[in-house]
XYZ file of C-alpha atoms in Angstrom:
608
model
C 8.031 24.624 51.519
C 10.999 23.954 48.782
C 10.279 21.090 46.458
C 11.858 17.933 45.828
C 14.562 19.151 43.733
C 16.257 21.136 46.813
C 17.436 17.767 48.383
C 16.568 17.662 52.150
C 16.511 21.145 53.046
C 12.598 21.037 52.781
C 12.764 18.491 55.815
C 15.102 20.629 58.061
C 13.653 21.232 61.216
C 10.762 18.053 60.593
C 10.803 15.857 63.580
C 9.729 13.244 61.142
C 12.551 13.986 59.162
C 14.858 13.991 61.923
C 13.436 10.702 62.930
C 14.102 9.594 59.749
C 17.677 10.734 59.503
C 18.897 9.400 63.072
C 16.831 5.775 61.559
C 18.883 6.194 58.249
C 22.361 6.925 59.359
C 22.508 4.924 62.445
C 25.834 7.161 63.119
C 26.844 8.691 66.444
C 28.325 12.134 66.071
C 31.724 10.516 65.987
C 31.064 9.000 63.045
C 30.538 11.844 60.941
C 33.453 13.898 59.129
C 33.768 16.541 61.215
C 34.368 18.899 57.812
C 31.787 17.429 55.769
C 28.621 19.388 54.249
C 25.477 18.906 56.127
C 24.298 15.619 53.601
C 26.350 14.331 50.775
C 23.869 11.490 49.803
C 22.536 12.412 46.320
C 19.262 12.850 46.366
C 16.651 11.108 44.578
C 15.604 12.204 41.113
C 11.888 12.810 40.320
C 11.313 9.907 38.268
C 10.693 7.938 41.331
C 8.844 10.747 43.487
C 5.804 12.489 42.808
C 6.976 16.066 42.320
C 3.797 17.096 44.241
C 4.433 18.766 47.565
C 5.679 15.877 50.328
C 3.276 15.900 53.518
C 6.025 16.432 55.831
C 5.739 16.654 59.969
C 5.279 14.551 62.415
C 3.936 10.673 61.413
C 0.723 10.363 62.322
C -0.302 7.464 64.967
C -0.406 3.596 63.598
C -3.708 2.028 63.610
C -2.626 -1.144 63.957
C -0.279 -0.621 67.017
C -3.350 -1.247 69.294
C -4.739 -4.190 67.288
C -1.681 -5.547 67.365
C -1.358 -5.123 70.721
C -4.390 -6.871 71.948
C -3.200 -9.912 69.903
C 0.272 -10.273 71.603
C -1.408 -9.809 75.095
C -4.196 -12.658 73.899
C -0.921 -14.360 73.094
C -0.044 -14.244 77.009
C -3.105 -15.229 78.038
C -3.292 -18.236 76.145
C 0.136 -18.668 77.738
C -1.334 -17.941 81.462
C -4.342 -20.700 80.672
C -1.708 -23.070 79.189
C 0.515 -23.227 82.796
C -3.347 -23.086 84.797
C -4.241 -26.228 82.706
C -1.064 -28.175 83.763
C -1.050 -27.009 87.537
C -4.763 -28.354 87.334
C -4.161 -31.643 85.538
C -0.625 -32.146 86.040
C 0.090 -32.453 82.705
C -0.307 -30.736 79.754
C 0.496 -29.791 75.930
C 4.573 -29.757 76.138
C 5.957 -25.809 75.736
C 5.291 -23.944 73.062
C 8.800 -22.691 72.683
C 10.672 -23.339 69.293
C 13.940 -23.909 71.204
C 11.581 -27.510 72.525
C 12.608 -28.221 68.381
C 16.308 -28.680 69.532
C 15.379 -32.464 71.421
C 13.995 -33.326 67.680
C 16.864 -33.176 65.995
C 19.176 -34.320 69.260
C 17.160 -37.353 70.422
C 13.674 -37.484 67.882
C 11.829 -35.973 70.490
C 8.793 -34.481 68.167
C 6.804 -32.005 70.822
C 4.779 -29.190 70.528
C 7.343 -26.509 70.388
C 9.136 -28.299 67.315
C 5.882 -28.787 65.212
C 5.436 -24.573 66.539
C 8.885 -24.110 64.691
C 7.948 -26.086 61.614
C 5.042 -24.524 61.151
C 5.860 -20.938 61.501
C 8.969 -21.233 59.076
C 6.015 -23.118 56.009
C 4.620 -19.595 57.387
C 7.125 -17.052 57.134
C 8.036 -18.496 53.850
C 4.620 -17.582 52.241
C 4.134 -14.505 54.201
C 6.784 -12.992 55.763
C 7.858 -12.958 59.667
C 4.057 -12.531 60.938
C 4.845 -14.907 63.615
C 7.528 -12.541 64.807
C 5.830 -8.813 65.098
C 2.482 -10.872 66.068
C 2.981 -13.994 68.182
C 6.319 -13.713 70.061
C 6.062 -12.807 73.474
C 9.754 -11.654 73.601
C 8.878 -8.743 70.479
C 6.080 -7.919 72.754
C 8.409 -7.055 75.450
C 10.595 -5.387 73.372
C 8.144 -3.620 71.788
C 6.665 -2.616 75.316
C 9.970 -1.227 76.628
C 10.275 0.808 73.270
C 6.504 2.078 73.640
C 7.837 3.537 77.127
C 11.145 4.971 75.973
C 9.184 6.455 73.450
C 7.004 8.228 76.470
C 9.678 9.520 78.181
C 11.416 11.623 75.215
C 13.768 8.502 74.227
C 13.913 6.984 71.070
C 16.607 4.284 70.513
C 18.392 4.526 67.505
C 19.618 1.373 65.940
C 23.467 0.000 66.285
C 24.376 -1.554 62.925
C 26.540 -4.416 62.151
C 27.302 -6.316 59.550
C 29.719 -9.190 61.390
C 26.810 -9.791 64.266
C 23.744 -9.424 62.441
C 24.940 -12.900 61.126
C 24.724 -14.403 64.881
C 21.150 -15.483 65.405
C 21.355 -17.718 61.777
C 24.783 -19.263 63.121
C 22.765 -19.639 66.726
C 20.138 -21.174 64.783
C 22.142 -23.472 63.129
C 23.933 -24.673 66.052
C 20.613 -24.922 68.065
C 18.909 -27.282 65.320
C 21.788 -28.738 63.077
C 24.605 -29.450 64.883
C 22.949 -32.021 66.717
C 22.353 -33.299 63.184
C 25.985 -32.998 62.135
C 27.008 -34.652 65.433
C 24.834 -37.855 64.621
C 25.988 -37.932 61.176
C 29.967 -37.294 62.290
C 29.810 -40.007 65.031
C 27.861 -42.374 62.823
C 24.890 -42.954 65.359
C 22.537 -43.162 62.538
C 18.851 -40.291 62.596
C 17.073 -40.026 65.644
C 14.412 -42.887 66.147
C 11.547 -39.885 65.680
C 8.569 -40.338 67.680
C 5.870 -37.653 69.645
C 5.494 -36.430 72.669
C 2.738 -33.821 72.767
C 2.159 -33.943 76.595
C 4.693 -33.354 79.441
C 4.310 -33.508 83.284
C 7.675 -31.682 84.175
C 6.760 -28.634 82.920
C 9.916 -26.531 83.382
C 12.379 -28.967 82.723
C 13.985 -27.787 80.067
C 13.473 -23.787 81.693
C 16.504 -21.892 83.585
C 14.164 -21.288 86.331
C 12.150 -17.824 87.672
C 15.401 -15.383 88.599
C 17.218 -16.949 85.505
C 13.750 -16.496 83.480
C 13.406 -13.226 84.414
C 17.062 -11.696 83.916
C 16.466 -12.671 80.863
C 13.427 -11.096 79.740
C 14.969 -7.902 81.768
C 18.198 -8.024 79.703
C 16.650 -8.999 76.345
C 13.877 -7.356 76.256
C 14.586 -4.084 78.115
C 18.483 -3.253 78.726
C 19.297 -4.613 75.172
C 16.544 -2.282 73.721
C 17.853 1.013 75.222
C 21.242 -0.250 74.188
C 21.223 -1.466 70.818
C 17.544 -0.097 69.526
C 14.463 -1.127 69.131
C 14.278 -5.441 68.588
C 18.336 -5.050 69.520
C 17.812 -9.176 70.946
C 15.997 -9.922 67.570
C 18.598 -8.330 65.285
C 21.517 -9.804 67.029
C 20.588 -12.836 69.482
C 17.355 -14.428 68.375
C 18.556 -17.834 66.557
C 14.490 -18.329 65.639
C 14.700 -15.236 64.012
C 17.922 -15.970 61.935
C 16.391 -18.828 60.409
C 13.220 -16.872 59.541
C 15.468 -14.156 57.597
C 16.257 -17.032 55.277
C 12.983 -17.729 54.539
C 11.718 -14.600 54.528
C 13.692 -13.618 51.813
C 11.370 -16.012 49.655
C 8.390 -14.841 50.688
C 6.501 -13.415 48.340
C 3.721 -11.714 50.701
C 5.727 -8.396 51.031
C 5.165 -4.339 51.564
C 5.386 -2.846 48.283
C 4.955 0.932 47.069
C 2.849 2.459 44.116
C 3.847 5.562 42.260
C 2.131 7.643 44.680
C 4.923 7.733 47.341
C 6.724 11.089 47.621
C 9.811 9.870 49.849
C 8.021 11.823 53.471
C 10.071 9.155 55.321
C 6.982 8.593 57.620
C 7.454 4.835 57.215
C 11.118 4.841 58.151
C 10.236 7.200 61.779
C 7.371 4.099 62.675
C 9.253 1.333 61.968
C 10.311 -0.535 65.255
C 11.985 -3.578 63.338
C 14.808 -1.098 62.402
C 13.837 -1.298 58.657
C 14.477 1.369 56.475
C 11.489 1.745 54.639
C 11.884 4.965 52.655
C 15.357 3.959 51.180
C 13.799 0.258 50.202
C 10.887 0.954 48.815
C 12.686 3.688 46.463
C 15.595 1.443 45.349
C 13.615 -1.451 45.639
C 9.916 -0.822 44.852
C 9.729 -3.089 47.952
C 10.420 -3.697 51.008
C 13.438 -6.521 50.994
C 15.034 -6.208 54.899
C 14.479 -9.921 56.553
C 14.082 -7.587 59.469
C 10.986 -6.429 58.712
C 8.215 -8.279 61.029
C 4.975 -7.086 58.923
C 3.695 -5.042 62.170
C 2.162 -2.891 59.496
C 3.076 0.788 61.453
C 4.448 1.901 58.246
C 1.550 0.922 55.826
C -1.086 2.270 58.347
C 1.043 5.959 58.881
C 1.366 6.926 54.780
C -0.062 10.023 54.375
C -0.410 9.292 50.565
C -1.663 5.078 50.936
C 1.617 4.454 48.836
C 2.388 1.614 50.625
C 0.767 -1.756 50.371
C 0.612 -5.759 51.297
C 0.934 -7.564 48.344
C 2.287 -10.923 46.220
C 4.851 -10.277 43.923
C 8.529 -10.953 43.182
C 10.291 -12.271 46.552
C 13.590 -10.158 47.730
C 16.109 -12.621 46.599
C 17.408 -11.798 43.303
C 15.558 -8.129 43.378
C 18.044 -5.657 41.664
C 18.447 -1.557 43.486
C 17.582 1.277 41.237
C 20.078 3.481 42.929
C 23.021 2.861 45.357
C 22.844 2.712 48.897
C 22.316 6.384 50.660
C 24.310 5.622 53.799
C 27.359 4.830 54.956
C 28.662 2.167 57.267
C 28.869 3.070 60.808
C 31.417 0.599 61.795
C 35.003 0.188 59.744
C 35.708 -3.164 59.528
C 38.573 -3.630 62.573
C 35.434 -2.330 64.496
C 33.731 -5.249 63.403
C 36.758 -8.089 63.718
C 36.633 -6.109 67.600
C 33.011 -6.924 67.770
C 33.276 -10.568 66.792
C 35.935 -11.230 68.944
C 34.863 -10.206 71.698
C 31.394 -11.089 71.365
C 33.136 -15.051 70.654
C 34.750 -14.785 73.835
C 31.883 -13.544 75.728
C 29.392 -16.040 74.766
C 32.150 -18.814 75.488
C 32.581 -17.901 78.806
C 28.625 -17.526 79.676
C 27.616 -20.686 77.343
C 30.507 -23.107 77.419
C 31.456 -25.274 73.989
C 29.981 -27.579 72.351
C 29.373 -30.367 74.921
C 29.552 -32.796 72.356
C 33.494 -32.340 72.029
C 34.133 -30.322 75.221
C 32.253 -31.892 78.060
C 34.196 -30.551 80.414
C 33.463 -26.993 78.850
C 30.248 -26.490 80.678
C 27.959 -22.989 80.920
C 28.263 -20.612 83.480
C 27.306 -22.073 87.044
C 26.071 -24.735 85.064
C 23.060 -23.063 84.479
C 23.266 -19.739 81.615
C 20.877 -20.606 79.040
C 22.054 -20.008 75.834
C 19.420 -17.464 74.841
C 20.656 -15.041 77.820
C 24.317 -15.742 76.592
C 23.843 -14.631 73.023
C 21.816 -11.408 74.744
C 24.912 -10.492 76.750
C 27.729 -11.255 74.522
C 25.597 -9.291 71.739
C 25.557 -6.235 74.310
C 28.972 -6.461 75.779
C 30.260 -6.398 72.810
C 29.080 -3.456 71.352
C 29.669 -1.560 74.549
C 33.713 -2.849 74.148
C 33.973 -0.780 71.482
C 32.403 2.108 72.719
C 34.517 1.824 75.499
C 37.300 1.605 73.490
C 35.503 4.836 71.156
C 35.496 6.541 74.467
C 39.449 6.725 74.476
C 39.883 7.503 71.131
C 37.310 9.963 69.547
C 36.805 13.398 70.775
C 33.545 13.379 70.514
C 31.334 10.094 71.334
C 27.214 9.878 71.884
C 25.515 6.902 73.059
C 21.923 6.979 72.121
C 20.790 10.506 73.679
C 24.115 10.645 76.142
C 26.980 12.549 75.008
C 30.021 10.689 76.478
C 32.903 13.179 75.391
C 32.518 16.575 74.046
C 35.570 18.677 72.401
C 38.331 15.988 74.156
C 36.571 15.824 77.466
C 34.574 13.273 79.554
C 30.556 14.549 79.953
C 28.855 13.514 83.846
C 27.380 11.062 81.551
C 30.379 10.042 80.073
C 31.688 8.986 83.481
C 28.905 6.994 84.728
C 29.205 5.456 81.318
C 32.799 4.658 82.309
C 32.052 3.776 85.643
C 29.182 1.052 84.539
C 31.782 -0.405 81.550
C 34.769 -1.022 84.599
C 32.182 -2.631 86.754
C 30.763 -4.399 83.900
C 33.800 -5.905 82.363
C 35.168 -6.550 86.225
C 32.097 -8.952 86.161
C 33.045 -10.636 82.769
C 36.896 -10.953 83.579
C 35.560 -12.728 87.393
C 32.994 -15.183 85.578
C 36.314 -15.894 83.298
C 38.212 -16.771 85.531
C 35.537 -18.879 87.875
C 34.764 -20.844 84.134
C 38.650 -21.475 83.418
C 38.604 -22.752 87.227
C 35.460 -25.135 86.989
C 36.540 -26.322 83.830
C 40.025 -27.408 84.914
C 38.188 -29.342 87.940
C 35.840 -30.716 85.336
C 38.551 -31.888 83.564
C 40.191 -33.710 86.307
C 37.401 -34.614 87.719
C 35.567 -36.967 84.184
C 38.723 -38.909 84.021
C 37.928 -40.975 87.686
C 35.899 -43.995 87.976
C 33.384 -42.404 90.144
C 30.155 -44.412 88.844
C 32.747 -47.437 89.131
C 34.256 -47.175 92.626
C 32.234 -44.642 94.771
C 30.043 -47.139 96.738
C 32.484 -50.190 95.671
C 34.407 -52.074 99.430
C 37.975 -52.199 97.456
C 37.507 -48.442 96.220
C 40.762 -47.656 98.296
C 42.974 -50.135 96.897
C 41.750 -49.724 93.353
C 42.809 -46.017 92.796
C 45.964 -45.132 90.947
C 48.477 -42.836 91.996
C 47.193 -40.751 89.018
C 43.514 -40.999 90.030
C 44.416 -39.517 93.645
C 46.197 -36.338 91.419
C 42.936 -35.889 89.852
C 41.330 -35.567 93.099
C 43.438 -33.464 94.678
C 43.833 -31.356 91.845
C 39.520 -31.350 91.206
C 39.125 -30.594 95.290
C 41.743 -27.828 95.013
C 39.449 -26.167 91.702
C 36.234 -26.827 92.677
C 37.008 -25.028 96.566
C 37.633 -21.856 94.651
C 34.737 -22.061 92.823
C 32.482 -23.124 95.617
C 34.339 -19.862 97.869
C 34.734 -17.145 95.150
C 31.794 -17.745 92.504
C 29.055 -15.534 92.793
C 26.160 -17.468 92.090
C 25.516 -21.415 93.950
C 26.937 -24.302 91.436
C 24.967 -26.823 91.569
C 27.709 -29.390 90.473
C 30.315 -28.105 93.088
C 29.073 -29.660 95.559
C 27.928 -32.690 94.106
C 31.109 -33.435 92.797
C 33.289 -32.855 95.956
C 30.682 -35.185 97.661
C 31.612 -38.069 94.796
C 35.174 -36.997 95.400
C 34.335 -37.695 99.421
C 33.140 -40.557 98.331
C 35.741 -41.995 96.484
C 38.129 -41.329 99.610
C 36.404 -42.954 101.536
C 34.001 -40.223 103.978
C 30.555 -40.789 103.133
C 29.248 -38.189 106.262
C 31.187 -35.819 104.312
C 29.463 -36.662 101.108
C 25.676 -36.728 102.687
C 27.046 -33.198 103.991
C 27.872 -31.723 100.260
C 24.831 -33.620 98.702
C 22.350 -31.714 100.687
C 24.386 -28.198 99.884
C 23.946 -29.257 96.435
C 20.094 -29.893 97.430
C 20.013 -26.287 99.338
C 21.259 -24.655 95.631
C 18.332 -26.149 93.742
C 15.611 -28.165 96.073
C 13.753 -29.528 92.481
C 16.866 -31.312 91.505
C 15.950 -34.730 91.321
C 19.306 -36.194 91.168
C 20.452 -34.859 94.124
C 18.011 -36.510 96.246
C 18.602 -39.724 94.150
C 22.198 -39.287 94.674
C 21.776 -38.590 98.582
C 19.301 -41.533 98.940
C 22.417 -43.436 97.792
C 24.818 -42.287 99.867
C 22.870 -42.794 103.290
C 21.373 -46.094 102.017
C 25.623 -47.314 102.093
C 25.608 -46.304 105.825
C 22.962 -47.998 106.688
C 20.068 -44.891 106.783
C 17.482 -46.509 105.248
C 14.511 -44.571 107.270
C 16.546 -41.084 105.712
C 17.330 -43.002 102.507
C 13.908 -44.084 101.926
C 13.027 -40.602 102.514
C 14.974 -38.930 99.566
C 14.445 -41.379 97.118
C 10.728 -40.603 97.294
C 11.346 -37.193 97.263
C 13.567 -37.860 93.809
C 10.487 -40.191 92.510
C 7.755 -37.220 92.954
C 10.267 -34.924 91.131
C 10.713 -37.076 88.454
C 8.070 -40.481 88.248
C 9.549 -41.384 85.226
C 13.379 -41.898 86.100
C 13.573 -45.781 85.970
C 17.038 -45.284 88.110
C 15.220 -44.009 90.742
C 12.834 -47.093 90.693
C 15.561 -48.991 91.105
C 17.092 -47.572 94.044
C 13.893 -47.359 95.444
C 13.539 -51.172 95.030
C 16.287 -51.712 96.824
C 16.140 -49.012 99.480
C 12.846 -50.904 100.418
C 13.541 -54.256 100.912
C 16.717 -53.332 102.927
C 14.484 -51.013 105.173
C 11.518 -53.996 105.611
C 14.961 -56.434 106.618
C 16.264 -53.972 109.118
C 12.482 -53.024 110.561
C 12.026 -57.273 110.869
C 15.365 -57.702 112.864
C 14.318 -55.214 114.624
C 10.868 -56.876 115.877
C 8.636 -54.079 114.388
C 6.784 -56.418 111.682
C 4.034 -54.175 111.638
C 6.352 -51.174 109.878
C 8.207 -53.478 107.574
C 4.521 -54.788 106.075
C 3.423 -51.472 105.252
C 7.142 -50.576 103.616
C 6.664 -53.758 101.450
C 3.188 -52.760 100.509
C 4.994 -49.385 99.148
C 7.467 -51.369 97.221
C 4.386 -53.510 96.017
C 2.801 -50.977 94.792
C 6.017 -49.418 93.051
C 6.932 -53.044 91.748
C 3.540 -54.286 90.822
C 2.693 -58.058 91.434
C 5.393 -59.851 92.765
C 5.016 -63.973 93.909
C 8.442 -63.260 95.995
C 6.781 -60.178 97.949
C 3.683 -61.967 98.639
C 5.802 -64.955 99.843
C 7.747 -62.058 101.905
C 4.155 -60.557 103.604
C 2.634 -63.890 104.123
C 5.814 -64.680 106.349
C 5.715 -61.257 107.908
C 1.837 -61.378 108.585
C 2.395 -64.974 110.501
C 4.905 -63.523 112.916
């Protein structure tokens, strides 16, 4: 065994060390010199390491991976009991999901999930991002997926850059302060704050199951194979980006004694992506915001050099030695990998609504979360793709693309999955620059205004009947060539049917739009409307109940119902059948409350 004065060569051969040097670099083969001696990084001198013999092979196994473990799946049961509770009582604690926070600064909505937020950034400012590598469900799928690379022979290594590892702190801006900026810009004052700890609608503010669970499959599997281990929390998670910040003050952090001798076992267990040899030598600490205090790397040191303790916080701490790495990506790489990832995340999430109504989300439906997963990944496998036609020699995790000029088998699946790939971004492109052209059209008609008004057809303009015909003509390719069902498609060409005049038509499109998503309130409100103007009060009555269980607290919908009512009791009394239009005032009793001119109404009814 050579000593530390020999550089690496001691480690040659180590799978620790090679664990360490693939965490370390974060370089494909490409990125390497191809004339360049086998390390050029100077190495350490002992007045940091022990010169004592380094315990080198492989890491031995964390003792806190399983105790961590059985806190993250606690964390999912008290998740399971949570949803039991509310199918039980029908209402229940509101989510506890930090992106809940985003209706406290819009509207002063103060729910669980926002006091959740608040209270893990007081906590990740004292201690460091516990609440990450111990409470979040999403690290615990990551995690997971990592665990079972790991047992099948893979181990992710980390894609590192500098431009998009500042995305989830912009996210999290835009998620929590822009509302704030919006309010202040458009002088509508703060939010009148207030809580609202309970909620009945459960998943009301959720993207639904197939949505839901894309998600979680892209996030937390497809992005960790990709981009490493915690690849959505490194370059997606906007909870996360405001956490760095704090973190960086904490003053809880893993520090290292004089006993460390540089093994690198810390660096090969670290799933946050930290590197925890280099740190802790330049540093005497660890200082990555990235960290997530799972502990592997305190639990693993062979000599107990490593430690949880208060001290200095990382801001401000000053390296004993440069950095020992160089940058994988030049920076036109990473102008590439903004770019693209901007124009990626604008197609799936729209822009700001706030100034671009019109510029809606994908289908109307991509949560933002899953848009900052797949712009994060399609960006970084642009510029592979575009590595792939320029470098010799290209790897991608464990697949070698191109080898001495050539495509591998595994570069060509790799080429085959990028065409198909960016064939689905370019389509989704072009169905958002077609639904937002319709949109555009279609917010500048009086729809609200003249769809159920008698002198609709004489009140539009020569320039309102463009807008239709050019919204009709936008919204039919959408509604023929989109992949996914739009919800507002067909509720829009059903105002637009409206508006010229064909309410069948309209009743036809506002049950598509119900077939798309059945626990859309608004489309049974909307419907109820529609056949209440022909005269369908049995069907209208019908669908604005259905709209009222959906959503009790809607005062619209009371309205309508009001009025759906006493026109159905009317047309039930003409008809003869007093008996039927009783019991449909004792309904809108009930949804009315006491009422002198009801009674009056059933004491005239009950003497026929």
């Amino acid at each position: 065994m050579g000593s530390e004065d020999d550089g690496h060569s001691s480690s040659e051969g180590s799978p620790a060390a090679r664990a360490v040097e693939e965490i370390e670099s974060g370089m494909t083969s490409s990125d390497k010199p191809a004339c360049s001696p086998p390390d050029e990084r100077p190495a350490l001198g002992p007045s940091f390491y022990d010169p004592e013999p380094v315990h080198r092979g492989t890491p031995r196994v964390s003792r806190v991976g399983k105790r961590r473990a059985l806190v993250l799946v606690g964390i999912h049961v008290l998740v399971f009991l949570h949803l039991v509770h509310w199918q039980l009582r029908g209402e229940t604690l509101s989510p506890l999901e930090p992106s809940e926070a985003m209706y406290t600064t819009a509207r002063g909505v103060v729910n669980a999930g926002a006091i959740l937020l608040g209270a893990s950034l007081v906590s990740v400012l004292i201690f460091g991002r516990f609440f990450c590598g111990w409470a979040c469900h999403l690290v615990a799928l990551q995690d997971g997926c990592a665990w079972l690379l790991k047992k099948l022979g893979r181990r992710p290594r980390p894609l590192r850059s500098r431009a998009l590892s500042w995305v989830p702190l912009a996210a999290g801006l835009y998620m929590f302060g822009f509302p704030l900026y919006v309010r202040w810009a458009e002088d509508f004052g703060w939010p009148d704050f207030g809580l609202h700890l309970t909620k009945k609608s459960f998943w009301e503010t959720f993207p639904g199951f197939w949505l839901g669970f894309a998600t979680f499959a892209f996030c937390g599997g497809v992005m960790v194979w990709f981009l490493g281990a915690k690849g959505f929390c490194t370059y997606a998670c906007p909870y996360g980006g405001l956490f760095r910040v704090m973190d960086k003050l904490a003053p809880l952090r893993i520090r290292v004694t004089d006993a460390c001798k540089g093994c690198g076992h810390c660096s090969a267990v670290c799933t946050s992506n930290v590197r925890v040899k280099d740190e802790v030598a330049r540093f005497g600490m660890v200082v990555d915001s990235g960290c997530m205090k799972c502990l592997d790397c305190v639990s693993v040191c062979p000599e107990n050099a490593l430690h949880l303790g208060f001290g200095k916080p990382a801001v401000g701490a000053r390296p004993r030695s440069k950095r020992r790495w160089r940058l994988p990506y030049s920076w036109g790489e990473e102008l590439f990998l903004v770019t693209l990832f901007g124009a990626v995340l604008a197609i799936c999430a729209g822009l700001p609504r706030e100034y671009y109504p019109w510029a809606t989300a994908l289908y109307g439906r991509m949560p933002l979360l899953f848009s900052l997963g797949l712009a994060s990944g399609t960006a970084f496998l642009g510029l592979y793709l575009w590595r792939f036609y320029r470098s010799p020699m290209l790897t991608l995790q464990t697949l070698v693309l191109r080898q001495e000029g050539r495509a591998t088998r595994s570069g060509r699946v790799f080429l085959a999955v990028a065409v198909i790939w960016f064939g689905l971004v370019l389509h989704s492109a072009w169905i958002q620059a077609e639904t937002w052209v319709a949109n555009r059209a279609f917010e500048r008609l009086p729809v609200g205004e003249l769809a159920f008004a008698p002198d609709r057809e004489a009140r539009l303009t020569g320039e309102n009947r463009s807008d239709i015909a050019a919204a009709k003509e936008h919204y039919a390719v959408v509604r023929r060539w989109g992949l996914v069902g739009d919800l507002r498609v067909p509720t829009r060409l059903g105002s637009l049917a409206l508006l010229e005049g064909d309410a069948e038509r309209a009743a036809r499109l506002m049950r598509e739009a119900i077939a798309v998503d059945p626990e859309f309130a608004y489309s049974h409100g909307d419907l109820a409307k529609i056949l209440a103007s022909q005269g369908r009060f049995a069907e209208a009555k019908a669908s604005i109940e259905e709209a009222l269980r959906l959503k009790p607290e809607e005062p619209e919908f009371r309205e309508v119902a009001k009025q759906i009512l006493v026109r159905r009791a009317e047309q039930l009394a003409q008809s003869g059948d007093f008996p039927a239009a009783i019991e449909v005032l004792e309904e809108l009793k009930n949804l009315t409350g006491p009422n002198p001119m009801l009674d009056a109404m059933l004491r005239q009814l009950r003497g026929q």
